[in-house]
Amino acid sequence: MPKPGPRGILSDDVIVDAALLLLDTRGPEAMSMRGIATQLGVAPNALYTYFPDKAAVLRAVVDRLIGTHADLSALADSSGLPRARIRTLALGLRAGLIRHPGAASVLLGAPMDGPQAMLLGEHLLSALADAGVEGPSGARASYLIIVYLLGSVALEALELDPTRPAPPEEDRIAARRQAFDRVPAELFPRTAAEAATMATYIGTEQFTWGLDRLLDGLGVPA
């Protein structure tokens, strides 16, 4: 239930909304308690009724991003094939996070321990168990999948302006291809020969290729 706030405008959700707006328009550095308060038109002290510090706000932002972009219902649907459930989760969450280029640094800098993150972890463990990967192996596999997902998003985000929407994937790949075309083939012949493929490293095809190889290695049947 929302706590009373100055002029009745504040709540946990309102503060997280303001933090996300700053993330998307001014980058992760703007998400200070003072910056959020300024965005909302209140004194910084007003925020501490809802969150004890910036770290708590970042945890809530991470949980909002996961809850918004992770298809937890599909992941939890035991009638579906485990591999398809995991792929749906990973592809959807990756696509959603790339729409917030500044989110990568937040996800890598704040614990994933909110309610939505815990649900994601629980359902991922269940999907892996349904595939026969359980116990300690299932826990390690779950961690490996999350690391692959977040690492891929973080590397893509490095090439994006965190204060602007991500350009279409095909445009980003084309720009990378132009950069690879400037690589001197006489010095880096293998790189030049594989430039077309290497330009797609940030694309969905590469992400899916890697995810499938990862799931193959973990013993999740196709």
mmCIF file of C-alpha atoms in Angstrom:
data_model
loop_
_atom_site.group_PDB
_atom_site.id
_atom_site.type_symbol
_atom_site.label_atom_id
_atom_site.label_comp_id
_atom_site.label_asym_id
_atom_site.label_seq_id
_atom_site.Cartn_x
_atom_site.Cartn_y
_atom_site.Cartn_z
ATOM 1 C CA MET A 1 0.000 0.000 0.000
ATOM 2 C CA PRO A 2 1.507 3.395 -0.956
ATOM 3 C CA LYS A 3 2.966 5.367 1.929
ATOM 4 C CA PRO A 4 1.861 8.984 2.334
ATOM 5 C CA GLY A 5 4.258 11.410 0.707
ATOM 6 C CA PRO A 6 4.619 15.132 0.086
ATOM 7 C CA ARG A 7 1.402 16.468 -1.383
ATOM 8 C CA GLY A 8 0.335 12.840 -1.834
ATOM 9 C CA ILE A 9 2.391 12.433 -5.008
ATOM 10 C CA LEU A 10 5.018 9.936 -3.913
ATOM 11 C CA SER A 11 5.037 6.162 -3.806
ATOM 12 C CA ASP A 12 7.586 3.439 -4.459
ATOM 13 C CA ASP A 13 6.333 3.106 -8.042
ATOM 14 C CA VAL A 14 6.424 6.856 -8.709
ATOM 15 C CA ILE A 15 10.033 7.037 -7.545
ATOM 16 C CA VAL A 16 11.042 4.058 -9.701
ATOM 17 C CA ASP A 17 9.235 5.646 -12.669
ATOM 18 C CA ALA A 18 11.283 8.816 -12.192
ATOM 19 C CA ALA A 19 14.518 6.840 -11.872
ATOM 20 C CA LEU A 20 13.785 4.964 -15.117
ATOM 21 C CA LEU A 21 13.010 8.217 -16.920
ATOM 22 C CA LEU A 22 16.378 9.600 -15.822
ATOM 23 C CA LEU A 23 18.058 6.363 -16.896
ATOM 24 C CA ASP A 24 16.595 6.604 -20.390
ATOM 25 C CA THR A 25 17.086 10.340 -20.909
ATOM 26 C CA ARG A 26 20.237 11.237 -18.989
ATOM 27 C CA GLY A 27 22.001 7.938 -18.333
ATOM 28 C CA PRO A 28 22.674 5.907 -15.182
ATOM 29 C CA GLU A 29 24.853 8.594 -13.580
ATOM 30 C CA ALA A 30 21.783 10.832 -13.284
ATOM 31 C CA MET A 31 19.989 8.397 -10.982
ATOM 32 C CA SER A 32 21.123 9.975 -7.730
ATOM 33 C CA MET A 33 18.694 10.610 -4.896
ATOM 34 C CA ARG A 34 19.040 14.328 -5.585
ATOM 35 C CA GLY A 35 18.460 13.821 -9.309
ATOM 36 C CA ILE A 36 15.339 11.734 -8.701
ATOM 37 C CA ALA A 37 14.017 14.277 -6.202
ATOM 38 C CA THR A 38 14.588 17.109 -8.681
ATOM 39 C CA GLN A 39 12.780 15.106 -11.360
ATOM 40 C CA LEU A 40 9.802 14.757 -9.012
ATOM 41 C CA GLY A 41 9.922 18.309 -7.684
ATOM 42 C CA VAL A 42 10.441 17.297 -4.042
ATOM 43 C CA ALA A 43 13.224 17.606 -1.493
ATOM 44 C CA PRO A 44 15.699 14.695 -1.465
ATOM 45 C CA ASN A 45 14.756 13.844 2.120
ATOM 46 C CA ALA A 46 11.233 13.010 0.931
ATOM 47 C CA LEU A 47 12.539 9.944 -0.892
ATOM 48 C CA TYR A 48 13.933 8.357 2.257
ATOM 49 C CA THR A 49 10.420 7.592 3.485
ATOM 50 C CA TYR A 50 10.280 5.034 0.673
ATOM 51 C CA PHE A 51 13.882 3.966 0.064
ATOM 52 C CA PRO A 52 16.715 4.076 2.614
ATOM 53 C CA ASP A 53 19.380 4.871 0.007
ATOM 54 C CA LYS A 54 20.250 4.901 -3.689
ATOM 55 C CA ALA A 55 21.178 1.210 -3.614
ATOM 56 C CA ALA A 56 17.610 0.351 -2.656
ATOM 57 C CA VAL A 57 16.281 2.424 -5.556
ATOM 58 C CA LEU A 58 18.612 0.635 -7.958
ATOM 59 C CA ARG A 59 17.410 -2.738 -6.661
ATOM 60 C CA ALA A 60 13.833 -1.653 -7.346
ATOM 61 C CA VAL A 61 14.762 -0.419 -10.825
ATOM 62 C CA VAL A 62 16.412 -3.756 -11.621
ATOM 63 C CA ASP A 63 13.346 -5.612 -10.410
ATOM 64 C CA ARG A 64 11.053 -3.378 -12.491
ATOM 65 C CA LEU A 65 13.134 -4.020 -15.622
ATOM 66 C CA ILE A 66 12.998 -7.772 -15.036
ATOM 67 C CA GLY A 67 9.293 -7.770 -14.262
ATOM 68 C CA THR A 68 8.540 -5.704 -17.353
ATOM 69 C CA HIS A 69 10.682 -7.523 -19.890
ATOM 70 C CA ALA A 70 11.031 -11.124 -18.663
ATOM 71 C CA ASP A 71 8.226 -13.455 -19.793
ATOM 72 C CA LEU A 72 7.967 -15.264 -16.467
ATOM 73 C CA SER A 73 4.626 -16.857 -17.325
ATOM 74 C CA ALA A 74 6.125 -18.644 -20.346
ATOM 75 C CA LEU A 75 9.148 -19.695 -18.324
ATOM 76 C CA ALA A 76 6.915 -21.141 -15.610
ATOM 77 C CA ASP A 77 4.619 -22.988 -18.026
ATOM 78 C CA SER A 78 5.552 -26.630 -17.396
ATOM 79 C CA SER A 79 3.495 -27.726 -20.423
ATOM 80 C CA GLY A 80 6.101 -26.164 -22.709
ATOM 81 C CA LEU A 81 9.454 -27.656 -23.640
ATOM 82 C CA PRO A 82 12.164 -26.459 -21.213
ATOM 83 C CA ARG A 83 14.504 -25.271 -23.970
ATOM 84 C CA ALA A 84 11.761 -23.224 -25.644
ATOM 85 C CA ARG A 85 10.826 -21.675 -22.299
ATOM 86 C CA ILE A 86 14.416 -20.650 -21.585
ATOM 87 C CA ARG A 87 14.905 -19.281 -25.097
ATOM 88 C CA THR A 88 11.705 -17.224 -24.846
ATOM 89 C CA LEU A 89 12.848 -15.763 -21.559
ATOM 90 C CA ALA A 90 16.374 -14.962 -22.745
ATOM 91 C CA LEU A 91 15.379 -13.455 -26.097
ATOM 92 C CA GLY A 92 12.582 -11.368 -24.610
ATOM 93 C CA LEU A 93 14.638 -10.056 -21.715
ATOM 94 C CA ARG A 94 17.571 -9.234 -23.981
ATOM 95 C CA ALA A 95 15.345 -7.329 -26.416
ATOM 96 C CA GLY A 96 13.672 -5.425 -23.593
ATOM 97 C CA LEU A 97 16.918 -4.435 -21.908
ATOM 98 C CA ILE A 98 18.461 -3.210 -25.166
ATOM 99 C CA ARG A 99 15.569 -0.750 -25.351
ATOM 100 C CA HIS A 100 17.065 0.770 -22.179
ATOM 101 C CA PRO A 101 20.764 1.102 -23.140
ATOM 102 C CA GLY A 102 21.674 2.477 -19.727
ATOM 103 C CA ALA A 103 20.149 -0.521 -17.969
ATOM 104 C CA ALA A 104 23.183 -2.759 -18.436
ATOM 105 C CA SER A 105 25.346 -0.889 -15.939
ATOM 106 C CA VAL A 106 22.486 -0.839 -13.442
ATOM 107 C CA LEU A 107 21.889 -4.579 -13.793
ATOM 108 C CA LEU A 108 25.584 -5.304 -13.345
ATOM 109 C CA GLY A 109 25.869 -2.933 -10.391
ATOM 110 C CA ALA A 110 22.855 -3.857 -8.265
ATOM 111 C CA PRO A 111 21.842 -7.192 -6.710
ATOM 112 C CA MET A 112 19.116 -9.147 -8.463
ATOM 113 C CA ASP A 113 17.264 -9.987 -5.270
ATOM 114 C CA GLY A 114 13.851 -8.382 -5.670
ATOM 115 C CA PRO A 115 10.577 -10.315 -6.003
ATOM 116 C CA GLN A 116 10.629 -10.458 -9.812
ATOM 117 C CA ALA A 117 14.293 -11.468 -9.912
ATOM 118 C CA MET A 118 13.646 -14.207 -7.364
ATOM 119 C CA LEU A 119 10.733 -15.479 -9.442
ATOM 120 C CA LEU A 120 12.906 -15.485 -12.544
ATOM 121 C CA GLY A 121 15.525 -17.540 -10.738
ATOM 122 C CA GLU A 122 12.975 -19.970 -9.334
ATOM 123 C CA HIS A 123 11.254 -20.543 -12.672
ATOM 124 C CA LEU A 124 14.600 -20.914 -14.456
ATOM 125 C CA LEU A 125 15.616 -23.598 -11.962
ATOM 126 C CA SER A 126 12.276 -25.334 -12.562
ATOM 127 C CA ALA A 127 12.695 -25.245 -16.342
ATOM 128 C CA LEU A 128 16.180 -26.709 -16.021
ATOM 129 C CA ALA A 129 14.900 -29.398 -13.647
ATOM 130 C CA ASP A 130 12.217 -30.301 -16.179
ATOM 131 C CA ALA A 131 15.083 -30.823 -18.640
ATOM 132 C CA GLY A 132 16.851 -33.124 -16.188
ATOM 133 C CA VAL A 133 19.388 -30.514 -15.052
ATOM 134 C CA GLU A 134 18.792 -30.100 -11.331
ATOM 135 C CA GLY A 135 20.431 -29.929 -7.942
ATOM 136 C CA PRO A 136 23.841 -28.217 -7.848
ATOM 137 C CA SER A 137 24.194 -28.653 -11.613
ATOM 138 C CA GLY A 138 20.893 -26.862 -12.154
ATOM 139 C CA ALA A 139 21.948 -24.005 -9.882
ATOM 140 C CA ARG A 140 25.257 -23.604 -11.727
ATOM 141 C CA ALA A 141 23.476 -23.810 -15.090
ATOM 142 C CA SER A 142 20.999 -21.126 -14.045
ATOM 143 C CA TYR A 143 23.839 -18.801 -13.084
ATOM 144 C CA LEU A 144 25.653 -19.485 -16.350
ATOM 145 C CA ILE A 145 22.572 -18.598 -18.411
ATOM 146 C CA ILE A 146 22.062 -15.328 -16.521
ATOM 147 C CA VAL A 147 25.745 -14.414 -16.904
ATOM 148 C CA TYR A 148 25.590 -15.087 -20.645
ATOM 149 C CA LEU A 149 22.436 -12.995 -20.988
ATOM 150 C CA LEU A 150 23.615 -10.014 -18.954
ATOM 151 C CA GLY A 151 27.132 -10.152 -20.395
ATOM 152 C CA SER A 152 25.784 -10.092 -23.942
ATOM 153 C CA VAL A 153 23.514 -7.135 -23.150
ATOM 154 C CA ALA A 154 26.354 -5.265 -21.441
ATOM 155 C CA LEU A 155 28.662 -5.661 -24.455
ATOM 156 C CA GLU A 156 25.935 -4.473 -26.816
ATOM 157 C CA ALA A 157 25.181 -1.503 -24.568
ATOM 158 C CA LEU A 158 28.809 -0.354 -24.723
ATOM 159 C CA GLU A 159 28.210 0.637 -28.341
ATOM 160 C CA LEU A 160 25.029 2.582 -27.566
ATOM 161 C CA ASP A 161 24.304 6.061 -26.252
ATOM 162 C CA PRO A 162 22.541 5.427 -22.908
ATOM 163 C CA THR A 163 20.496 8.616 -23.301
ATOM 164 C CA ARG A 164 18.978 7.705 -26.675
ATOM 165 C CA PRO A 165 16.862 4.789 -27.906
ATOM 166 C CA ALA A 166 18.885 2.015 -29.500
ATOM 167 C CA PRO A 167 18.954 2.221 -33.316
ATOM 168 C CA PRO A 168 17.492 -0.736 -35.222
ATOM 169 C CA GLU A 169 19.669 -3.830 -35.035
ATOM 170 C CA GLU A 170 20.328 -3.875 -38.772
ATOM 171 C CA ASP A 171 21.659 -0.307 -38.609
ATOM 172 C CA ARG A 172 24.010 -1.163 -35.755
ATOM 173 C CA ILE A 173 25.312 -4.206 -37.616
ATOM 174 C CA ALA A 174 25.825 -2.139 -40.781
ATOM 175 C CA ALA A 175 27.865 0.424 -38.822
ATOM 176 C CA ARG A 176 30.029 -2.343 -37.363
ATOM 177 C CA ARG A 177 30.550 -3.784 -40.847
ATOM 178 C CA GLN A 178 31.785 -0.419 -42.074
ATOM 179 C CA ALA A 179 34.266 -0.324 -39.198
ATOM 180 C CA PHE A 180 35.506 -3.836 -39.985
ATOM 181 C CA ASP A 181 35.920 -2.883 -43.636
ATOM 182 C CA ARG A 182 38.649 -0.473 -42.523
ATOM 183 C CA VAL A 183 40.690 -3.264 -40.907
ATOM 184 C CA PRO A 184 43.882 -3.783 -42.969
ATOM 185 C CA ALA A 185 43.648 -7.303 -44.386
ATOM 186 C CA GLU A 186 47.422 -7.558 -44.761
ATOM 187 C CA LEU A 187 47.826 -7.227 -40.975
ATOM 188 C CA PHE A 188 44.709 -9.056 -39.806
ATOM 189 C CA PRO A 189 43.777 -11.468 -42.602
ATOM 190 C CA ARG A 190 41.514 -13.732 -40.542
ATOM 191 C CA THR A 191 39.608 -10.802 -39.065
ATOM 192 C CA ALA A 192 39.127 -9.269 -42.514
ATOM 193 C CA ALA A 193 37.965 -12.608 -43.923
ATOM 194 C CA GLU A 194 35.321 -12.999 -41.210
ATOM 195 C CA ALA A 195 34.259 -9.350 -41.040
ATOM 196 C CA ALA A 196 30.699 -10.052 -42.188
ATOM 197 C CA THR A 197 30.163 -12.528 -39.360
ATOM 198 C CA MET A 198 31.983 -10.501 -36.716
ATOM 199 C CA ALA A 199 29.842 -7.476 -37.516
ATOM 200 C CA THR A 200 26.808 -9.463 -36.357
ATOM 201 C CA TYR A 201 28.217 -10.168 -32.885
ATOM 202 C CA ILE A 202 25.700 -7.716 -31.387
ATOM 203 C CA GLY A 203 22.745 -9.241 -33.241
ATOM 204 C CA THR A 204 19.969 -11.602 -32.278
ATOM 205 C CA GLU A 205 21.337 -14.325 -34.542
ATOM 206 C CA GLN A 206 24.671 -14.381 -32.706
ATOM 207 C CA PHE A 207 22.949 -14.261 -29.309
ATOM 208 C CA THR A 208 20.707 -17.188 -30.242
ATOM 209 C CA TRP A 209 23.645 -19.148 -31.676
ATOM 210 C CA GLY A 210 25.539 -18.774 -28.415
ATOM 211 C CA LEU A 211 22.503 -19.540 -26.258
ATOM 212 C CA ASP A 212 21.798 -22.738 -28.167
ATOM 213 C CA ARG A 213 25.408 -23.884 -27.831
ATOM 214 C CA LEU A 214 25.242 -23.115 -24.133
ATOM 215 C CA LEU A 215 22.035 -25.107 -23.701
ATOM 216 C CA ASP A 216 23.524 -27.958 -25.722
ATOM 217 C CA GLY A 217 26.489 -28.065 -23.364
ATOM 218 C CA LEU A 218 24.223 -28.017 -20.315
ATOM 219 C CA GLY A 219 22.266 -30.979 -21.654
ATOM 220 C CA VAL A 220 18.976 -29.173 -22.245
ATOM 221 C CA PRO A 221 17.382 -31.121 -25.129
ATOM 222 C CA ALA A 222 16.245 -29.324 -28.255
#
